[in-house]
PDB file of C-alpha atoms in Angstrom:
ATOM      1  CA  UNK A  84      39.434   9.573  18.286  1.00 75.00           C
ATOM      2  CA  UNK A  85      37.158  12.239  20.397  1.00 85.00           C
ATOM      3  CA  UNK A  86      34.329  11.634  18.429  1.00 86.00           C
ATOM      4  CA  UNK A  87      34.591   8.049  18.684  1.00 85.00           C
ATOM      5  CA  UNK A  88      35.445   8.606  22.781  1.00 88.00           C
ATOM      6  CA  UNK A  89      32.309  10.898  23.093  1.00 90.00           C
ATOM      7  CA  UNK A  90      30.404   9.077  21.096  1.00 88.00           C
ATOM      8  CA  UNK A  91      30.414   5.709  23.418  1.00 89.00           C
ATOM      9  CA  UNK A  92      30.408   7.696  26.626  1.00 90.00           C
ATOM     10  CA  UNK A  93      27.368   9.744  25.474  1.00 92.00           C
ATOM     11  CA  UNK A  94      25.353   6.179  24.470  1.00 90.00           C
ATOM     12  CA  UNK A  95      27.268   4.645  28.274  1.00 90.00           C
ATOM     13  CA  UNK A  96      25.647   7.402  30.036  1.00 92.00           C
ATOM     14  CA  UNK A  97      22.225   7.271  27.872  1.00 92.00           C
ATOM     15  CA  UNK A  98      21.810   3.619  28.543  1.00 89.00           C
ATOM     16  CA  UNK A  99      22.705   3.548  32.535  1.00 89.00           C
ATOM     17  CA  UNK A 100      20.093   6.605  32.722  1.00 90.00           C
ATOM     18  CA  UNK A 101      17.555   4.119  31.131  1.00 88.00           C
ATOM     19  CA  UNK A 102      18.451   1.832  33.054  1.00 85.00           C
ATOM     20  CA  UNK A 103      18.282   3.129  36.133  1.00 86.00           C
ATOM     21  CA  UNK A 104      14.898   4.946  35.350  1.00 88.00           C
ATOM     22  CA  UNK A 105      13.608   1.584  34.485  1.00 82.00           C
ATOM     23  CA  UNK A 106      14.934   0.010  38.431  1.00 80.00           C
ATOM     24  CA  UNK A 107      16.858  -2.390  36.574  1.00 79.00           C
ATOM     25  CA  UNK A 108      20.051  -1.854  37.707  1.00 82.00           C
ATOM     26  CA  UNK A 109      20.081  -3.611  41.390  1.00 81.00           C
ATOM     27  CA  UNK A 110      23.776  -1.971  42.214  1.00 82.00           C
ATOM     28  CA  UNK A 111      26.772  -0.621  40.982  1.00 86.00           C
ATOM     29  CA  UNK A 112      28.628  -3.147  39.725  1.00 84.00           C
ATOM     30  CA  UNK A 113      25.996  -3.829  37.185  1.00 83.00           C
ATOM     31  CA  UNK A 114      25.827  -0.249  36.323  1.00 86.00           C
ATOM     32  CA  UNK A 115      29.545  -0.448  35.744  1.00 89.00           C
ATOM     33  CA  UNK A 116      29.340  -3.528  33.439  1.00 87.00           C
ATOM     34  CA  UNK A 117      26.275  -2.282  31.341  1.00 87.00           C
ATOM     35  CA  UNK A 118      28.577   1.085  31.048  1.00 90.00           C
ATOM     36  CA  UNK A 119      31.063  -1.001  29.994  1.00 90.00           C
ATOM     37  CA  UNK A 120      29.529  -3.174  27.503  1.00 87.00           C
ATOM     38  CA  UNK A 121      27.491  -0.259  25.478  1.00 88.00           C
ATOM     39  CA  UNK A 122      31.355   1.386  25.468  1.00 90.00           C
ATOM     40  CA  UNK A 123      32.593  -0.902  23.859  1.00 87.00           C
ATOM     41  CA  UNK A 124      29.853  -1.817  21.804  1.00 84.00           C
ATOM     42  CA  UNK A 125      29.540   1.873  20.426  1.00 86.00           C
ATOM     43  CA  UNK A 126      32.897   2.388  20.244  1.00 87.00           C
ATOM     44  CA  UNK A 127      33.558  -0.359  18.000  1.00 83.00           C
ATOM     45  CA  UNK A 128      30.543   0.941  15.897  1.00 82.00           C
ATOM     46  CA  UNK A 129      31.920   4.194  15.130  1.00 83.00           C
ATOM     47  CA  UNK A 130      35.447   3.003  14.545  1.00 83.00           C
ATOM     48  CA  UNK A 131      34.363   0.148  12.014  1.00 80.00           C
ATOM     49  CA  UNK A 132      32.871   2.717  10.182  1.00 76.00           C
ATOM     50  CA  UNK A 133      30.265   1.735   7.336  1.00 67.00           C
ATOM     51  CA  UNK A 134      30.046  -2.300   8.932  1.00 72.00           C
ATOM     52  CA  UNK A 135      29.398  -0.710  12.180  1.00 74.00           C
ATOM     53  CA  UNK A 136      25.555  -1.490  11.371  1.00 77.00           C
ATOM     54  CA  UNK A 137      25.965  -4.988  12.185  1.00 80.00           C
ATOM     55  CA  UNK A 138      27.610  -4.203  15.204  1.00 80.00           C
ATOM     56  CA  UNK A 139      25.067  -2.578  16.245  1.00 82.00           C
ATOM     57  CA  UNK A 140      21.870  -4.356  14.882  1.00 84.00           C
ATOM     58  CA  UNK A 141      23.642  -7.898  16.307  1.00 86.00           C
ATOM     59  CA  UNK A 142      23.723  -6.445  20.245  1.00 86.00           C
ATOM     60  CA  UNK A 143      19.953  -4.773  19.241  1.00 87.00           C
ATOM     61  CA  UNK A 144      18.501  -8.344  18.079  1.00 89.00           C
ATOM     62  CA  UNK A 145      20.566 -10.032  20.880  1.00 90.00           C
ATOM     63  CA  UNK A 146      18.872  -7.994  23.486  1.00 87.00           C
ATOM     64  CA  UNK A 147      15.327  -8.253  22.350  1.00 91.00           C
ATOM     65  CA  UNK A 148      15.405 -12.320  21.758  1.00 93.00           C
ATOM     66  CA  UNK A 149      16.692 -11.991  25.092  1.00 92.00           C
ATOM     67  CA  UNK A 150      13.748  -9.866  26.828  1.00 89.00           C
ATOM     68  CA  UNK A 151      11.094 -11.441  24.696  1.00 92.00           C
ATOM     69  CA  UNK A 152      12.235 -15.106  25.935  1.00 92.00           C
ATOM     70  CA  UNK A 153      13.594 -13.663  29.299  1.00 87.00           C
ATOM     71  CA  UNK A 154      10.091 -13.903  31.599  1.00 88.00           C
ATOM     72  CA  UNK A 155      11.389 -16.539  33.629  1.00 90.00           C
ATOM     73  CA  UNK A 156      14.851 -14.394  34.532  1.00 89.00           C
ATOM     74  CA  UNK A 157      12.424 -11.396  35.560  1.00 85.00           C
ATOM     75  CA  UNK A 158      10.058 -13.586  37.874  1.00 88.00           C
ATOM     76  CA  UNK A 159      13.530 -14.882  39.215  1.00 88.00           C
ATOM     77  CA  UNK A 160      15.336 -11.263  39.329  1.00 82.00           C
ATOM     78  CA  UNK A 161      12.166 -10.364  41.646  1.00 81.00           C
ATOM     79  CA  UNK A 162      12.123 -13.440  44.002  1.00 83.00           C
ATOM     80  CA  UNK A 163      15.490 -14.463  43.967  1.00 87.00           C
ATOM     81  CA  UNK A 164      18.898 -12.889  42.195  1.00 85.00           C
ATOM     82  CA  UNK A 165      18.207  -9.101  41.885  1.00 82.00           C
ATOM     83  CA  UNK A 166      20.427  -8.242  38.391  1.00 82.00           C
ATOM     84  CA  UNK A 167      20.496 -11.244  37.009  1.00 86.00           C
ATOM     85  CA  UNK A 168      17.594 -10.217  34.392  1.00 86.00           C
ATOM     86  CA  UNK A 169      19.811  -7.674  33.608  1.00 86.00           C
ATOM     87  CA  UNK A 170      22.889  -9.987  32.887  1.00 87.00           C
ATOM     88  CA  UNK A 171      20.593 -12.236  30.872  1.00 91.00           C
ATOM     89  CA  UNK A 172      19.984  -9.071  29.037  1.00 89.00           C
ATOM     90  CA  UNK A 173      23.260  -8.187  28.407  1.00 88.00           C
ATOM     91  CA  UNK A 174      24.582 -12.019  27.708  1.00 92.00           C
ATOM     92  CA  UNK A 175      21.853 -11.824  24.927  1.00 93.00           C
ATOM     93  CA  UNK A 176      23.015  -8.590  23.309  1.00 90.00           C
ATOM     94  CA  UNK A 177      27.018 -10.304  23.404  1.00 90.00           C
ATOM     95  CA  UNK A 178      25.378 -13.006  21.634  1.00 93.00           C
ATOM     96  CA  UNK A 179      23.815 -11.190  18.751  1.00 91.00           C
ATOM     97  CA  UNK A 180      26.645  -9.128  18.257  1.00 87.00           C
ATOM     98  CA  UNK A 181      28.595 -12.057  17.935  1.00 90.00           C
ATOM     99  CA  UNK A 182      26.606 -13.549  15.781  1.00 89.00           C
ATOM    100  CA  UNK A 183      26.322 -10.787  13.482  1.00 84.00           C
ATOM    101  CA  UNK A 184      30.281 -10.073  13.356  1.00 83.00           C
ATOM    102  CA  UNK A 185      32.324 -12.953  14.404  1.00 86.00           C
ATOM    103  CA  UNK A 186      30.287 -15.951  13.086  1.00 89.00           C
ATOM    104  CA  UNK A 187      28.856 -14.392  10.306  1.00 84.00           C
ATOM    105  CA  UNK A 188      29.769 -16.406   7.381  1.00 87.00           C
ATOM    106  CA  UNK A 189      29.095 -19.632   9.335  1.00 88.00           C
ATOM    107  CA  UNK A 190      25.578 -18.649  10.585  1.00 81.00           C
ATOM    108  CA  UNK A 191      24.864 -17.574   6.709  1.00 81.00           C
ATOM    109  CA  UNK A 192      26.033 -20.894   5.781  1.00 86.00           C
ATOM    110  CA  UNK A 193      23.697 -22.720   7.871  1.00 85.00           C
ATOM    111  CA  UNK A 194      20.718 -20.019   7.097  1.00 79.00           C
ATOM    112  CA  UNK A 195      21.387 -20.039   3.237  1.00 82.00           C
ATOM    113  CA  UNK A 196      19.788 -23.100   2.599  1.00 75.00           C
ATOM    114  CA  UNK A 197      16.486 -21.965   4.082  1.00 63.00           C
TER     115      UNK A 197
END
């Protein structure tokens, strides 16, 4: 349990350093969320074990479909809701990791015949 523990602090407090290096973080609150959410993500990596890599690779591919189709949240995090690029962001990672865990087997169904 203290790996696991240090494992998704380490990776909470590597991301919000990114983050905040980057200015994407407009305040605490999303700070605390992002902490939250890579936490939780790593967490459940480590204590999956050996299907942790889909865990992980889901939130990954989430978050770049996200940023590559995510120009319109930046132009609007600019002029109008500072963070919300950043919850589009995170939204996006949620997603893949969903659909990498949870709906597996149906999303293979529908990608099988292809």
């Amino acid at each position: 349990a203290g790996f696991t523990v240090a494992a998704a602090v380490g990776a909470a407090a590597f991301a919000c350093h990114e983050a905040t290096s980057r200015e994407v973080l407009p305040n605490f609150a999303s700070g605390a969320v992002l902490a939250v959410q890579v936490t939780a993500s790593v967490a459940l990596a480590v204590h999956i074990g050996f299907e942790s890599f889909q865990v992980l690779f889901g939130s990954v591919v989430g978050l770049v479909v996200a940023y590559t189709f995510g120009d319109w949240m930046r132009d609007m995090d600019a002029d109008v809701l500072p963070g919300i690029a950043l919850l589009w962001y995170e939204l996006g990672a949620v997603a893949g990791f969903l659909m990498h865990t949870v709906f597996r087997h149906p999303v293979l169904v529908a990608l099988a015949p292809l």
